[in-house]
Short mmCIF file of C-alpha atoms in Angstrom, two decimals:
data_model
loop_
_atom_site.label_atom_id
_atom_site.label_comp_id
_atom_site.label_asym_id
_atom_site.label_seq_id
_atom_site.Cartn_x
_atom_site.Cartn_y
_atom_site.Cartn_z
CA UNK N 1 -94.28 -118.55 100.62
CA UNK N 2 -92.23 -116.88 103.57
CA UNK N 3 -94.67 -113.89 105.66
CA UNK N 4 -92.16 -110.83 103.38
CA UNK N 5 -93.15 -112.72 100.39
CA UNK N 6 -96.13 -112.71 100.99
CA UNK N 7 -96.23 -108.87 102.40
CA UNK N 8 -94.43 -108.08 98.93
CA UNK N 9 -96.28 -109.88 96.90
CA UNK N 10 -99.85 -107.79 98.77
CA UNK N 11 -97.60 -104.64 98.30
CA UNK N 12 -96.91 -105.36 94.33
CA UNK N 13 -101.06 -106.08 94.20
CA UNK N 14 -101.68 -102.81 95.62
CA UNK N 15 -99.65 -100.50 94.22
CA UNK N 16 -100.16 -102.18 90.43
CA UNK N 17 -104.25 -101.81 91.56
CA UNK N 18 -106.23 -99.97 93.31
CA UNK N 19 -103.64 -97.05 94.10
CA UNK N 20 -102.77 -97.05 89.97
CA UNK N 21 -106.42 -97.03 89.33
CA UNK N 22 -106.51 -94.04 91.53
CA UNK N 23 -103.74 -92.20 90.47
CA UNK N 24 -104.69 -92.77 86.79
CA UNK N 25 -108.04 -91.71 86.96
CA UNK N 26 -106.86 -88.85 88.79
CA UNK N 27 -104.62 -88.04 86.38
CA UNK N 28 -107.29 -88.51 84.15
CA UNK N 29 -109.75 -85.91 85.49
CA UNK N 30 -107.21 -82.93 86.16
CA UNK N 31 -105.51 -83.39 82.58
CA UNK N 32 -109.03 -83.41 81.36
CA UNK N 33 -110.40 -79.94 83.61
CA UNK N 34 -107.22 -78.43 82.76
CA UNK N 35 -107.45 -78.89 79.06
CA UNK N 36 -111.35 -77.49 79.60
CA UNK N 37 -112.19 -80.72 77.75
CA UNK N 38 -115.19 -82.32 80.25
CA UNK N 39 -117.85 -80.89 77.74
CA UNK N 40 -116.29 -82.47 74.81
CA UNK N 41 -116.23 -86.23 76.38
CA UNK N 42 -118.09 -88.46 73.66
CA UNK N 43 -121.32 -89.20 74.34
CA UNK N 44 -122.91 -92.83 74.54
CA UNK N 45 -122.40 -95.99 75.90
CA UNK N 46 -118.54 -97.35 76.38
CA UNK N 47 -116.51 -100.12 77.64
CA UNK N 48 -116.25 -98.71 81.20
CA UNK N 49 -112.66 -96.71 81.46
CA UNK N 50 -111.82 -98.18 84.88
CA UNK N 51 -112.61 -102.13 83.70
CA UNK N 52 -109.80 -101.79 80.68
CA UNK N 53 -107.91 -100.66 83.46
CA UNK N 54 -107.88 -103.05 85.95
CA UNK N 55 -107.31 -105.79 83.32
CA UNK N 56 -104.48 -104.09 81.83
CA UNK N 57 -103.12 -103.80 84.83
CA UNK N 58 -103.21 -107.25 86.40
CA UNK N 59 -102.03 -108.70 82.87
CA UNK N 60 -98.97 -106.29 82.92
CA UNK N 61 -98.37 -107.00 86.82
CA UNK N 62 -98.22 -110.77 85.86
CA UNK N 63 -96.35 -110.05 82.55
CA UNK N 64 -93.59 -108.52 84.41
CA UNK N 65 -93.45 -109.82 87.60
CA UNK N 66 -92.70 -113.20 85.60
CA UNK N 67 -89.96 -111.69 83.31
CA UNK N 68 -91.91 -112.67 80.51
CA UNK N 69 -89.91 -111.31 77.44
CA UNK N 70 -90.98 -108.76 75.74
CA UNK N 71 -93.23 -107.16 78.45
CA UNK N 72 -92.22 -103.17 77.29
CA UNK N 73 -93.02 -104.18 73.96
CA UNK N 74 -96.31 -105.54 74.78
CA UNK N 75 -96.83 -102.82 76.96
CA UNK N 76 -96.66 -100.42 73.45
CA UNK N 77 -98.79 -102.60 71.53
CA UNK N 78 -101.49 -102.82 74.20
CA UNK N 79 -101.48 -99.16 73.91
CA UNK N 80 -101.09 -98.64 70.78
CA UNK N 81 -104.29 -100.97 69.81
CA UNK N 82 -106.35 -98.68 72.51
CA UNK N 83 -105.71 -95.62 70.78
CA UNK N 84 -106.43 -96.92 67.70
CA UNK N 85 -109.65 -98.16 67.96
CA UNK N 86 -113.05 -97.30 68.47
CA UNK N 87 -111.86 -95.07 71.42
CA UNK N 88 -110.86 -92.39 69.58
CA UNK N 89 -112.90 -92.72 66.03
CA UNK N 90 -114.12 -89.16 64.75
CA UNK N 91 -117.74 -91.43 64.29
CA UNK N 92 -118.06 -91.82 67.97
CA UNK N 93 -117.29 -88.19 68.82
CA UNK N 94 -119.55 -85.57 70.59
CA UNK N 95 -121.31 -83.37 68.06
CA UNK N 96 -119.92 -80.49 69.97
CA UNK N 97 -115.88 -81.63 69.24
CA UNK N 98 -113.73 -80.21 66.96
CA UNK N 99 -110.75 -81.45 65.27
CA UNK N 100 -108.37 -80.02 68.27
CA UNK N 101 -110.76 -81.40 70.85
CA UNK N 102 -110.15 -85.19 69.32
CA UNK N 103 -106.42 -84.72 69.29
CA UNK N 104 -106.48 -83.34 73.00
CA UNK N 105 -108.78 -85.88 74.31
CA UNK N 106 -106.54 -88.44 72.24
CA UNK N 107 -103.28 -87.31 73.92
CA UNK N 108 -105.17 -87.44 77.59
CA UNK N 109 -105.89 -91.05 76.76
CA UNK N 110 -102.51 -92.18 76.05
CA UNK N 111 -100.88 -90.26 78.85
CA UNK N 112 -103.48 -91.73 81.40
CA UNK N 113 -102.71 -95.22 79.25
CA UNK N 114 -99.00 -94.27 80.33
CA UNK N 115 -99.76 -94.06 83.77
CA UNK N 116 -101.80 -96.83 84.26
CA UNK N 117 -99.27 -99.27 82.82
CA UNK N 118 -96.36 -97.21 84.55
CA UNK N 119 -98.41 -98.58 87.86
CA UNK N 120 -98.62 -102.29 86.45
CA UNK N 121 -94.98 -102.05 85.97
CA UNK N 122 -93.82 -100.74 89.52
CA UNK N 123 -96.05 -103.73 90.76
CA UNK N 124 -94.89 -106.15 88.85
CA UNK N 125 -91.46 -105.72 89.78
CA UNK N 126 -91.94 -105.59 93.11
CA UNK N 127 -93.84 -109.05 92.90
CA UNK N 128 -90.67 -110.27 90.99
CA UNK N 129 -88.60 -109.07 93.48
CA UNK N 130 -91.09 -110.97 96.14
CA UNK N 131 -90.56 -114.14 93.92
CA UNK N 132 -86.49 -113.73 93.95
CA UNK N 133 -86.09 -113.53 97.95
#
């Protein structure tokens, strides 16, 4: 590998990484304040948020930074499984929650989904584009 593929290829790892972890759990947090939804986070033990994350982000990186087909596809499904399991079950809600609270706390966690595999995306091209020079 020449020194720019190898700057690329650190440039794809960060942005797809830590600065999408960043940006999605920002994203995250102010969706969540704004919505005046912190109080109705389900209680209990969980599959850390940031650890699904930074999986699903170095699979996608990989995924498309190897042109592997059907990557936006994948990228749905993937999502589409996290929504609908445990995460957002109405048996592992707060007590406090009501029905609206569920749907808004749903919707946070696919848009922050969204963003996080936005990231994985932007990285993964730029590591294909790394590969290609």
């Amino acid at each position: 590998m020449t020194p720019a593929e190898l700057f690329w290829f650190g440039i794809a790892l960060v942005i797809s990484l830590p600065l999408g972890g960043i940006a999605t759990a920002i994203f995250y947090r102010r969706l969540i304040k704004r919505l005046d939804l912190a109080s109705k986070l389900p209680a209990g033990p969980v599959v850390p948020g940031w650890l699904i994350g930074v999986i699903e982000r170095i699979f996608f990186t990989i995924v498309v930074a190897y042109d592997i087909s059907g990557a936006a596809v994948g990228m749905v499904a993937w999502i589409t499984v996290k929504m609908v399991s445990s995460w957002n079950r109405p048996d592992r809600t707060h007590a406090k929650e009501d029905a609206e609270s569920a749907v808004q706390l749903s919707m946070a966690a696919l848009l922050a989904s969204l963003v996080s595999v936005t990231f994985a995306a932007v990285g993964g091209l730029l590591w294909r584009a790394a590969l290609l020079s």
